[in-house]
mmCIF file of C-alpha atoms in Angstrom:
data_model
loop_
_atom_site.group_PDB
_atom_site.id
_atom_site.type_symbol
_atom_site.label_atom_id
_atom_site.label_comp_id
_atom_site.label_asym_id
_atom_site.label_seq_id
_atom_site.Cartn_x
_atom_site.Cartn_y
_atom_site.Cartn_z
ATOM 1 C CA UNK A 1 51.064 -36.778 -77.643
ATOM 2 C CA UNK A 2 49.788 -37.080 -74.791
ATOM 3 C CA UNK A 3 49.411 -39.866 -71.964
ATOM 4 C CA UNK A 4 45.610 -40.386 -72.485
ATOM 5 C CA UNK A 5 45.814 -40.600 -76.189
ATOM 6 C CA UNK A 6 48.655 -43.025 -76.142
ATOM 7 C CA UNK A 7 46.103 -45.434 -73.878
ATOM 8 C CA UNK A 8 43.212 -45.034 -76.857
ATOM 9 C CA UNK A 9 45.619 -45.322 -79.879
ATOM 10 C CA UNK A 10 46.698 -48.447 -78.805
ATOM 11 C CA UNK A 11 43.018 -49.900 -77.528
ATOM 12 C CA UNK A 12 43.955 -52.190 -74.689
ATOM 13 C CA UNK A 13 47.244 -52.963 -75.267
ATOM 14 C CA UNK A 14 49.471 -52.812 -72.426
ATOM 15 C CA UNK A 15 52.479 -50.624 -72.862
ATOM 16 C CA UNK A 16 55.922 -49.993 -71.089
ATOM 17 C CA UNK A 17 57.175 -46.931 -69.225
ATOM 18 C CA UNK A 18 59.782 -45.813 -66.720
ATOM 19 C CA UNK A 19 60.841 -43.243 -64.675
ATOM 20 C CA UNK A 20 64.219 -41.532 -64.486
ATOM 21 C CA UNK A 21 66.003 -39.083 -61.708
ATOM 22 C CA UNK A 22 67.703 -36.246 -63.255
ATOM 23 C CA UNK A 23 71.823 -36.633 -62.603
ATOM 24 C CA UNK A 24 73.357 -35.718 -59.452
ATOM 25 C CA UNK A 25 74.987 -32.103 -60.088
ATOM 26 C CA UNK A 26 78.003 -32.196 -61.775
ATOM 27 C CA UNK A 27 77.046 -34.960 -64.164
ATOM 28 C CA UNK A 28 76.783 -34.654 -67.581
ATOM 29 C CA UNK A 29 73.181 -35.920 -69.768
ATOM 30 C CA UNK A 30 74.956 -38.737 -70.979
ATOM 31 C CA UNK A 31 75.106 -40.768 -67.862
ATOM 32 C CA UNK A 32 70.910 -39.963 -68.193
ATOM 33 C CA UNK A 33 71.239 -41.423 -71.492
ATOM 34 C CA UNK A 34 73.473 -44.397 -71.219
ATOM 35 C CA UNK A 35 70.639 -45.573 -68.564
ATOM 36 C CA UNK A 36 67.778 -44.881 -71.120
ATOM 37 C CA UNK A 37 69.267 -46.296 -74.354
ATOM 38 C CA UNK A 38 69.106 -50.254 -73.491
ATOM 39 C CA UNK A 39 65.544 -49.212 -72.531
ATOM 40 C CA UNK A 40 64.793 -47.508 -76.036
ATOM 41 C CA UNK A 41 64.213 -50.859 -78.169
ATOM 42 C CA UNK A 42 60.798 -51.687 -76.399
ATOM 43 C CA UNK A 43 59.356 -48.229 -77.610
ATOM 44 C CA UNK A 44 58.323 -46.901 -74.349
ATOM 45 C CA UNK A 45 55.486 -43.703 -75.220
ATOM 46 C CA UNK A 46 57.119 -41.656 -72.667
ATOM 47 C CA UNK A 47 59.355 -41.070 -70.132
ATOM 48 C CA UNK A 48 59.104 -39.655 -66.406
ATOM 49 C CA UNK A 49 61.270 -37.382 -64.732
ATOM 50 C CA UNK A 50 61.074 -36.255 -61.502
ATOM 51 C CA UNK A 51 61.777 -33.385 -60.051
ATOM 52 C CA UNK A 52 63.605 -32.885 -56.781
ATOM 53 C CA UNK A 53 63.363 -30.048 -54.028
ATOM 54 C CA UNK A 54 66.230 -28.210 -52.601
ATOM 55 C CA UNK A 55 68.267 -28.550 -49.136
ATOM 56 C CA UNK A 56 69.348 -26.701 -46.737
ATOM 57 C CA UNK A 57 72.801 -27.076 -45.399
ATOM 58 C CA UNK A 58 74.296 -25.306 -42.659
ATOM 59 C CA UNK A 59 78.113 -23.913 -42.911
ATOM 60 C CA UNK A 60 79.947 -23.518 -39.626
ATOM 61 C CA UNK A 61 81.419 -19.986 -39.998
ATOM 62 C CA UNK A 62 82.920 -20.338 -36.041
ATOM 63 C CA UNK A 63 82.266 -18.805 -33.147
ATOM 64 C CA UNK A 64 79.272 -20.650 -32.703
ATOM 65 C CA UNK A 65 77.151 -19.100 -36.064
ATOM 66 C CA UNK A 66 75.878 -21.223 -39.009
ATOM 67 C CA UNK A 67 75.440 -20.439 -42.396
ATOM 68 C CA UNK A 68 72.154 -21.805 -44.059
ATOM 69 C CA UNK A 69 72.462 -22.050 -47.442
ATOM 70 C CA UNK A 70 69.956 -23.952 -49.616
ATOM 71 C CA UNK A 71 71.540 -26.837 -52.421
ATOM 72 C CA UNK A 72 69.995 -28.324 -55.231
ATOM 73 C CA UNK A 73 71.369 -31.711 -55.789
ATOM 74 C CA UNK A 74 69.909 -33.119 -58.666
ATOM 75 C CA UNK A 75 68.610 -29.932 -60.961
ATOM 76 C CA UNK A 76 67.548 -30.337 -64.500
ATOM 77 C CA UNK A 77 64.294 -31.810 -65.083
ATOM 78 C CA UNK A 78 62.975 -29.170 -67.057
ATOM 79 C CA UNK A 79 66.331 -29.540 -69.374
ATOM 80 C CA UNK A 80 66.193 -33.463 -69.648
ATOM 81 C CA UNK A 81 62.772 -33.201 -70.656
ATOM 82 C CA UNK A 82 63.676 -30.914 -73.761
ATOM 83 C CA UNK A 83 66.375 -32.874 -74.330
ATOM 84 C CA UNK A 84 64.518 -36.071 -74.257
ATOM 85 C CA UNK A 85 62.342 -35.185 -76.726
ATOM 86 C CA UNK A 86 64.754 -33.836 -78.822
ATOM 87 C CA UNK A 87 66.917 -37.074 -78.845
ATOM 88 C CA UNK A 88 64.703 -39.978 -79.043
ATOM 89 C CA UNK A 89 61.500 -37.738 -80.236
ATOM 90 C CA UNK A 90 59.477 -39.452 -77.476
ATOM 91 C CA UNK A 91 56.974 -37.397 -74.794
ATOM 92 C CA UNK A 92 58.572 -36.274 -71.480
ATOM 93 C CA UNK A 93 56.591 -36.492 -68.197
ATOM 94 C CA UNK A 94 57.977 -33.833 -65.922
ATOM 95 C CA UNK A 95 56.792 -33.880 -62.033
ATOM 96 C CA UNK A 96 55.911 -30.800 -60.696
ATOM 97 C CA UNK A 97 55.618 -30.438 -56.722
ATOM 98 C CA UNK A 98 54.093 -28.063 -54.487
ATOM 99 C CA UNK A 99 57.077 -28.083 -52.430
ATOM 100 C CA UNK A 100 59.559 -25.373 -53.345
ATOM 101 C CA UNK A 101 57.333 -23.578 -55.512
ATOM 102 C CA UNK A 102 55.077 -20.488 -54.707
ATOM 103 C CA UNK A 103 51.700 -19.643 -57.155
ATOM 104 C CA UNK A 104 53.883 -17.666 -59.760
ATOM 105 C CA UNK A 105 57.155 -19.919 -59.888
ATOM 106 C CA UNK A 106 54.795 -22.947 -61.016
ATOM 107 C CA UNK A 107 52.593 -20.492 -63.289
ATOM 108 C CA UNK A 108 55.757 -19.604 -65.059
ATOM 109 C CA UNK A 109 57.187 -23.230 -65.203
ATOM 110 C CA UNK A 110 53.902 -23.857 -66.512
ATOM 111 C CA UNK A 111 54.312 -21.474 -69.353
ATOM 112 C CA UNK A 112 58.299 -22.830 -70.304
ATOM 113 C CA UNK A 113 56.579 -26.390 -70.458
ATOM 114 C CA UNK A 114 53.647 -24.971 -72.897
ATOM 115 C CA UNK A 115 56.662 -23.265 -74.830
ATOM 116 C CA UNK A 116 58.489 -26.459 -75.039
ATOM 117 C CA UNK A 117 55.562 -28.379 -76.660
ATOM 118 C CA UNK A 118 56.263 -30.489 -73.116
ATOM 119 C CA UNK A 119 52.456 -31.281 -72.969
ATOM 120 C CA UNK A 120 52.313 -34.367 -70.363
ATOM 121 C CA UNK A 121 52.908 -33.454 -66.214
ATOM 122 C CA UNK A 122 52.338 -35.477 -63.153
ATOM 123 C CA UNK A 123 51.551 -32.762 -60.374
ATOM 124 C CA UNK A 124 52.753 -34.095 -56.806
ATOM 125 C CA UNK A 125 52.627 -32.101 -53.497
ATOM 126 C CA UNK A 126 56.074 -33.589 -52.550
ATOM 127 C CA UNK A 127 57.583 -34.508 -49.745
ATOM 128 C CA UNK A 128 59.179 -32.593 -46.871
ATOM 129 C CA UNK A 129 62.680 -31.680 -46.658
ATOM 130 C CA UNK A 130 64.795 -33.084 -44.435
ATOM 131 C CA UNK A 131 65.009 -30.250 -41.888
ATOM 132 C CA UNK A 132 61.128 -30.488 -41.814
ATOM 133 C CA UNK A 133 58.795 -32.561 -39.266
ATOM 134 C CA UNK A 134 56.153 -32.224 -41.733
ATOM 135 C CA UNK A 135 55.459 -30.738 -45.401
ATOM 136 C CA UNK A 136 55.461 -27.003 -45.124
ATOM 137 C CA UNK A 137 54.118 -25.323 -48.129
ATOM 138 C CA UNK A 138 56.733 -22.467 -49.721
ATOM 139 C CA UNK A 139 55.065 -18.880 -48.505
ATOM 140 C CA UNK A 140 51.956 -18.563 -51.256
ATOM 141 C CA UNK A 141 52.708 -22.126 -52.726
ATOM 142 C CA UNK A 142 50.779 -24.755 -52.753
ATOM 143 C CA UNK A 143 49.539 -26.964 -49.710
ATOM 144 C CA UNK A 144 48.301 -30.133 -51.483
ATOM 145 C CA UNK A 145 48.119 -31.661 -54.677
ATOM 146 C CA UNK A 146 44.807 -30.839 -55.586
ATOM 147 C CA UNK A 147 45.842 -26.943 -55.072
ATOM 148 C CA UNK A 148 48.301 -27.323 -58.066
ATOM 149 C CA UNK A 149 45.948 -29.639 -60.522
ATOM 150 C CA UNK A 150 43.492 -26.988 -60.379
ATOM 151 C CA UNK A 151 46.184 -23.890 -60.609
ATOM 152 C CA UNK A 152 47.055 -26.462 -64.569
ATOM 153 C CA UNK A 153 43.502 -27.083 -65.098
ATOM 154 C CA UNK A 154 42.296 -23.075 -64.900
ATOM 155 C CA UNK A 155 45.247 -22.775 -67.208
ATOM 156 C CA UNK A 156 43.731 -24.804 -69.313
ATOM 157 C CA UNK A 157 41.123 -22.852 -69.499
ATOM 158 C CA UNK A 158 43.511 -19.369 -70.218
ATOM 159 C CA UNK A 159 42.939 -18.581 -65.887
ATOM 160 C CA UNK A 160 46.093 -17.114 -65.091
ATOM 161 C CA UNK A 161 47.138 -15.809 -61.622
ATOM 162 C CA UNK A 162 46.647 -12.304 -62.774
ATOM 163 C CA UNK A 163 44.347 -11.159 -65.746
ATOM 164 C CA UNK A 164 46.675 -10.778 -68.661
ATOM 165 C CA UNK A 165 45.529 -9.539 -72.446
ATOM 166 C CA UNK A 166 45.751 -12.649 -74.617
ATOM 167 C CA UNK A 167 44.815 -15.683 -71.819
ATOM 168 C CA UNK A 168 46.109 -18.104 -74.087
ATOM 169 C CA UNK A 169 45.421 -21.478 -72.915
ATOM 170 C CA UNK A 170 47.223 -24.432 -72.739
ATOM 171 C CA UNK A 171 46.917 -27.929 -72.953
ATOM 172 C CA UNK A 172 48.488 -30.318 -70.232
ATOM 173 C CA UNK A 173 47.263 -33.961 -69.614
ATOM 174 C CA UNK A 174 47.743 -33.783 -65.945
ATOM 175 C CA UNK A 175 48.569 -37.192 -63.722
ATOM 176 C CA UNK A 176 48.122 -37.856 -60.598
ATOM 177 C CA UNK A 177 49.685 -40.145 -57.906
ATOM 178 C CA UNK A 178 47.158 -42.938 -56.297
ATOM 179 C CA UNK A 179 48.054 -44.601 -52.786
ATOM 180 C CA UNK A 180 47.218 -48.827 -53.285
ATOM 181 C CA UNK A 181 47.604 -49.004 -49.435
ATOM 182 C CA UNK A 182 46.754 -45.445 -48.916
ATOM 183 C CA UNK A 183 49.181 -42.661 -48.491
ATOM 184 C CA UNK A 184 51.270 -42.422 -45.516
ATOM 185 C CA UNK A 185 50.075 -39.134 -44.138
ATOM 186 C CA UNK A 186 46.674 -40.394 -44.490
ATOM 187 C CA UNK A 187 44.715 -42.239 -41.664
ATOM 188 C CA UNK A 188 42.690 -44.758 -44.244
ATOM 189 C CA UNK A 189 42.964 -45.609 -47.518
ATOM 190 C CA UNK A 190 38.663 -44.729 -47.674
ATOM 191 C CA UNK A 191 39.603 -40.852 -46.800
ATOM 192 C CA UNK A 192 42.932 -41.149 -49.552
ATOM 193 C CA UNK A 193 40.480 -42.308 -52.078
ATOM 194 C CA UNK A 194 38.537 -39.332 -51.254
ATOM 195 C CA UNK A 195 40.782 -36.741 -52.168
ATOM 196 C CA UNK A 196 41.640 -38.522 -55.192
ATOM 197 C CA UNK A 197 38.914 -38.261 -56.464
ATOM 198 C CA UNK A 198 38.958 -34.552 -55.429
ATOM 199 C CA UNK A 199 41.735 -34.496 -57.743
ATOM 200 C CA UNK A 200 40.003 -36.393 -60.556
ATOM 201 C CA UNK A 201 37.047 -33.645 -60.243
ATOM 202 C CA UNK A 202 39.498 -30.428 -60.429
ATOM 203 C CA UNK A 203 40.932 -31.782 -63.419
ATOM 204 C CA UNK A 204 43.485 -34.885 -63.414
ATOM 205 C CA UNK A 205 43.474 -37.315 -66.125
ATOM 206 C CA UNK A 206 44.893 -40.332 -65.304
ATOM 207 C CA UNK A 207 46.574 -42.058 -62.185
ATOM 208 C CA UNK A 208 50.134 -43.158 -61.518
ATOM 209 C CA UNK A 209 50.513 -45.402 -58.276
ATOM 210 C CA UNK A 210 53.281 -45.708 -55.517
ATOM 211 C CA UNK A 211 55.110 -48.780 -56.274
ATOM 212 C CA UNK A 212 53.084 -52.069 -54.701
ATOM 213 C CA UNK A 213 54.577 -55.524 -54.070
ATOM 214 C CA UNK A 214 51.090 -57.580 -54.111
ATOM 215 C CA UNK A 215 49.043 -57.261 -56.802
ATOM 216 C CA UNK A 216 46.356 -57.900 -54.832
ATOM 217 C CA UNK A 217 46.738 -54.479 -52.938
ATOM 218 C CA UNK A 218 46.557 -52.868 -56.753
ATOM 219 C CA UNK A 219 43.317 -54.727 -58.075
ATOM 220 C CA UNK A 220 41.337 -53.506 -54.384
ATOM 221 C CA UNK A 221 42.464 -50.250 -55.506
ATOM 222 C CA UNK A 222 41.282 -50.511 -59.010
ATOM 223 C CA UNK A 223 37.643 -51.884 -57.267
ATOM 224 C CA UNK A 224 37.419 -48.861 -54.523
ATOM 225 C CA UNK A 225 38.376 -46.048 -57.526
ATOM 226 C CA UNK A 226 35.784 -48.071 -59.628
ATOM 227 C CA UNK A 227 32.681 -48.004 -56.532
ATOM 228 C CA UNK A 228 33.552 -44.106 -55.845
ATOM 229 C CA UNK A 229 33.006 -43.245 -59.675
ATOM 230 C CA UNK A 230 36.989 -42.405 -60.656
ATOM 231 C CA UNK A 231 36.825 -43.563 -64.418
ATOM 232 C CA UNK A 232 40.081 -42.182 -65.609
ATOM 233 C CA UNK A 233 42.904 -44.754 -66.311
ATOM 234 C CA UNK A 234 44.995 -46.142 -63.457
ATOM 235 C CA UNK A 235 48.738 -46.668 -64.064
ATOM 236 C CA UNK A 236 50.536 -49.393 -61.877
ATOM 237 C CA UNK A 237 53.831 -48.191 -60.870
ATOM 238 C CA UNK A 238 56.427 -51.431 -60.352
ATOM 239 C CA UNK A 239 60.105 -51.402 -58.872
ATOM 240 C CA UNK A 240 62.053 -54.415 -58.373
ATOM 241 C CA UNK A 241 63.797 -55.004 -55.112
ATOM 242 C CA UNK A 242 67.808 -54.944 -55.426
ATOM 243 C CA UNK A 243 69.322 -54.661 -51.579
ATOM 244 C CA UNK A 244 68.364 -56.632 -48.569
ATOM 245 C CA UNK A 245 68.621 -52.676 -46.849
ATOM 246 C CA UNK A 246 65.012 -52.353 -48.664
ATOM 247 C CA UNK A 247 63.324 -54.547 -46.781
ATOM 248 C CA UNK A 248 63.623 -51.957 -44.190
ATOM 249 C CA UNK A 249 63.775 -48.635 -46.363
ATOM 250 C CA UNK A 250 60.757 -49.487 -48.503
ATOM 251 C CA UNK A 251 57.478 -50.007 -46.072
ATOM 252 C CA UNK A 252 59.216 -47.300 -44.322
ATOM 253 C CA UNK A 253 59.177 -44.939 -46.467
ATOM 254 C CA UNK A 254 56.908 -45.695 -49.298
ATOM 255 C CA UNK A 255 54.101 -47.205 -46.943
ATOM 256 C CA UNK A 256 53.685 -50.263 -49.026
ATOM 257 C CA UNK A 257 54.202 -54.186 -47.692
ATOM 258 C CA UNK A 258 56.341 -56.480 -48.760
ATOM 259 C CA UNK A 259 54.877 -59.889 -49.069
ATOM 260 C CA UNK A 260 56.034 -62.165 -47.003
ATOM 261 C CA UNK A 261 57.123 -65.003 -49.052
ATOM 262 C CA UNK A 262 59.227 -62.026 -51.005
ATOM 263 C CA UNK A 263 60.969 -61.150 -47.504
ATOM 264 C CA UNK A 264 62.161 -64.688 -47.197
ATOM 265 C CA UNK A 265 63.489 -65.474 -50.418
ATOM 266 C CA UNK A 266 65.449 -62.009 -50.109
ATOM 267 C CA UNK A 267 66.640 -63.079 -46.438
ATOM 268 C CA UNK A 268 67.763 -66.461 -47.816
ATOM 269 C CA UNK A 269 70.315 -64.660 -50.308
ATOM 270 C CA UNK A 270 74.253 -64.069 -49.995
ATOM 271 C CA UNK A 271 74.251 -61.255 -51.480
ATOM 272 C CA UNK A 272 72.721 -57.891 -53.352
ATOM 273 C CA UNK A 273 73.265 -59.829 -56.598
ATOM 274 C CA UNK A 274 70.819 -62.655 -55.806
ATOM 275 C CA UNK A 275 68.577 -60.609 -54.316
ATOM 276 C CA UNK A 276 68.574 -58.325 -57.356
ATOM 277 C CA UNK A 277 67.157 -61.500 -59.186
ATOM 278 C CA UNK A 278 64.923 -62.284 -56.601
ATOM 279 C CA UNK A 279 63.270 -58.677 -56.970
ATOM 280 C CA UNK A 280 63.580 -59.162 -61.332
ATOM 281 C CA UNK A 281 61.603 -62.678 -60.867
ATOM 282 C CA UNK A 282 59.131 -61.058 -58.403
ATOM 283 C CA UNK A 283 58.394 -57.903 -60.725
ATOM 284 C CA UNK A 284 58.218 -60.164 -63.797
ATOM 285 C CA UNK A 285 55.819 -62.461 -62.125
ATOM 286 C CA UNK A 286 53.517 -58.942 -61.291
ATOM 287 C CA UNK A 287 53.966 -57.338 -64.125
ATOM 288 C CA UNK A 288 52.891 -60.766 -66.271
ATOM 289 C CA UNK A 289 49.491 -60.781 -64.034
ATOM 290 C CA UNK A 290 48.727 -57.085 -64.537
ATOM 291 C CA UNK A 291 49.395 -57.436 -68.103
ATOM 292 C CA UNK A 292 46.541 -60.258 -68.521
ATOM 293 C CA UNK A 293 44.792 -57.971 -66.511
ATOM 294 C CA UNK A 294 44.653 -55.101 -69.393
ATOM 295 C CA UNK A 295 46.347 -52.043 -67.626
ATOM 296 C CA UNK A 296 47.216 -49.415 -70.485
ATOM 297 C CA UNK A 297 50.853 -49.336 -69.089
ATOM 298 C CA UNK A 298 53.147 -51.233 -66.740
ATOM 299 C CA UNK A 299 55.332 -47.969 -65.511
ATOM 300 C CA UNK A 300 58.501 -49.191 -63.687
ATOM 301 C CA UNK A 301 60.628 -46.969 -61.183
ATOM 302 C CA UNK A 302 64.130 -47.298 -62.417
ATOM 303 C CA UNK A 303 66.243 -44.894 -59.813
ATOM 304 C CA UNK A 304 68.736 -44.819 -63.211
ATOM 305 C CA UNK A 305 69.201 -48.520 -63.282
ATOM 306 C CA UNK A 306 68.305 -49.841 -66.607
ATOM 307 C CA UNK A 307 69.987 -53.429 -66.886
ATOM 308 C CA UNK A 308 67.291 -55.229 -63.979
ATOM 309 C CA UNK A 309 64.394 -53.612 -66.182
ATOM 310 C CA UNK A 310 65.797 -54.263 -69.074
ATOM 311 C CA UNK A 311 65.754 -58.217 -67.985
ATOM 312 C CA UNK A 312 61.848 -57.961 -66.695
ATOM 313 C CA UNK A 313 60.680 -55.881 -70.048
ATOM 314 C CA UNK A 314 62.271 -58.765 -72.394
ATOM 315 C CA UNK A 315 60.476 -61.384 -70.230
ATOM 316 C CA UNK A 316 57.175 -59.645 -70.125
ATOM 317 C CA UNK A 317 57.193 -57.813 -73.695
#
C-alpha cells in the first residue's frame, strides 16, 4: 500500500513510523530485526531504509603510490526491503540518492523495486562523500533531487531512458525530504521552499522532514508550504537526543537548533544515560503536541536503536 493511502484509510489519525540503517557489512539481518521487533506491537504502516553511498579508501602500496579503492559499508537496502516485507508483511520505504548512481543504474533499481511489489521510495540527492568539498553528481547521474523525482514520475508514465517495446509503467508513491529551517546548502529557507515545491510539481507525493527540536520551527514550515500552494501531506521526522557529543554533531550537521532550555538540561547530566532520558522526555513532549496537531504520522529516526523509541511510542500511542 502505499504511503498516501495509508494517510486516507486512516482519516486523521496520527500514525507511527521509523527509520532503520541497513547493518554494517558483515552483519547478519537479524541484528536489523532484533531492533525492529520491540517496535512491531504499535503497527507501524511502514518502514524506512536508507540507503548509503560508497567510500573511497586509499591503500598504501609503498614507494610513495596509493591504491583507491571504493567500500561499501553498509549495503543491503534493496535486500532488507524484500525481506521486510516478507517477514512482518508491512511496506518498505527504500531511499534512493542521486549520489552514486548514473541515469541507467537508478532506471534499473527502479525496475527491481517495481518487480519486488516495493511500491513506496523517498528520492534524496544525498550527501557528499567524504573525499568531496561538495556533492558531485556520478558522470550522467543525477545533480539534484528534483532530477531523480521526475526520472520515477516519467516512469510512471512508461518514459524510460531509451524507447523500449512494452513501456510498462509503474507505480511509485514518491517522498520527498522538506528542510523546517531550510537545508544547509541553501541560503534561505524562502528559496528551499521553492524547489520543494519544484519537486511537488514534477511529481512527489508527500514530504518527510529533517529531524527538528522546536515544534515551532515545524508548524512555520507547515504555514510557508501552505501560502506557496504545496498541498501534499507533510511528515515530521523526530529523533531523540542520546549523547552530550550531539549537541555539537547535530546543528552541525543536520542544520537544525537545539532549543535552548534542551541544551541545559542535557549539560546538567552525568552521563549519556540521563541524557538519553532527557532526549525521550523532550521527543515525547513534541511528538504529544504534533499529535493534537493531526499530522498523518509521527516518523522517528532510530539509527537502529529501538528501546528509547520504544519508551516515547508507549507514552504517546
Amino acid at each position: 500500500m502505499k504511503v498516501t493511502e495509508h494517510i486516507k484509510k486512516v482519516k486523521g489519525k496520527t500514525q507511527f513510523t521509523f527509520e532503520i540503517l541497513p547493518p554494517i557489512k558483515g552483519h547478519n539481518l537479524q541484528s536489523i530485526f532484533d531492533n525492529i521487533d520491540p517496535l512491531m506491537e504499535f503497527n507501524p504502516p511502514f518502514i524506512d531504509v536508507t540507503y548509503h553511498r560508497e567510500e573511497y579508501v586509499y591503500n598504501d602500496l609503498g614507494n610513495g603510490v596509493l591504491q583507491k579503492k571504493v567500500v561499501r559499508k553498509r549495503p543491503g537496502t534493496l535486500g532488507i526491503c524484500a525481506a521486510l516485507q516478507n517477514k512482518y508483511n508491512i511496506d518498505a520505504v527504500p531511499h534512493v540518492l542521486c549520489g552514486g548512481f548514473s541515469k541507467e543504474d537508478t532506471e534499473n533499481l527502479l525496475i527491481d523495486l517495481d518487480f519486488l511489489k516495493i511500491n513506496n521510495i523517498v528520492a534524496l540527492r544525498g550527501d557528499s562523500i567524504k573525499s568531496e568539498t561538495s556533492f558531485t553528481p556520478n558522470e550522467e547521474g543525477h545533480s539534484h533531487a528534483s532530477e531523480l523525482v521526475n526520472q520515477i514520475s516519467n516512469l510512471n508514465k512508461g518514459k524510460y531512458l531509451e524507447q523500449v517495446e512494452l513501456s510498462s509503467k509503474t507505480d511509485f508513491c514518491i517522498g520527498v525530504a522538506g528542510y523546517p529551517e531550510k537545508h544547509i546548502e541553501a541560503p534561505t529557507l524562502e528559496s528551499d521552499i521553492h524547489f520543494l515545491k519544484e519537486k511537488i510539481k514534477l511529481g512527489a507525493d508527500y514530504i518527510v522532514t529533517q529531524m527538528f527540536f522546536d515544534n515551532k520551527k515545524f508548524f512555520e514550515f507547515q504555514n510557508i508550504c501552505k501560502q506557496e500552494g504545496i498541498k501534499v501531506p507533510i511528515i515530521p521526522g523526530l529523533k531523540p537526543i542520546s549523547t552530550k557529543k550531539q549537541l555539537n554533531v547535530i546543528p552541525d550537521k543536520f542544520h537544525c537548533n537545539l532549543p535552548e532550555t534542551l541544551i541545559k538540561e542535557v549539560i546538567k547530566c552525568k552521563d549519556n544515560l540521563q541524557v538519553k532520558e532527557v532526549g525521550i522526555e523532550w521527543c515525547i513532549k513534541q511528538s504529544k503536541e504534533l499529535k493534537e496537531h493531526g499530522v498523518p504520522f509521527l516518523h522517528y529516526y532510530s539509527m537502529g536503536k529501538a528501546l528509547n523509541i520504544k519508551k516515547i511510542v508507549q507514552t504517546v500511542f
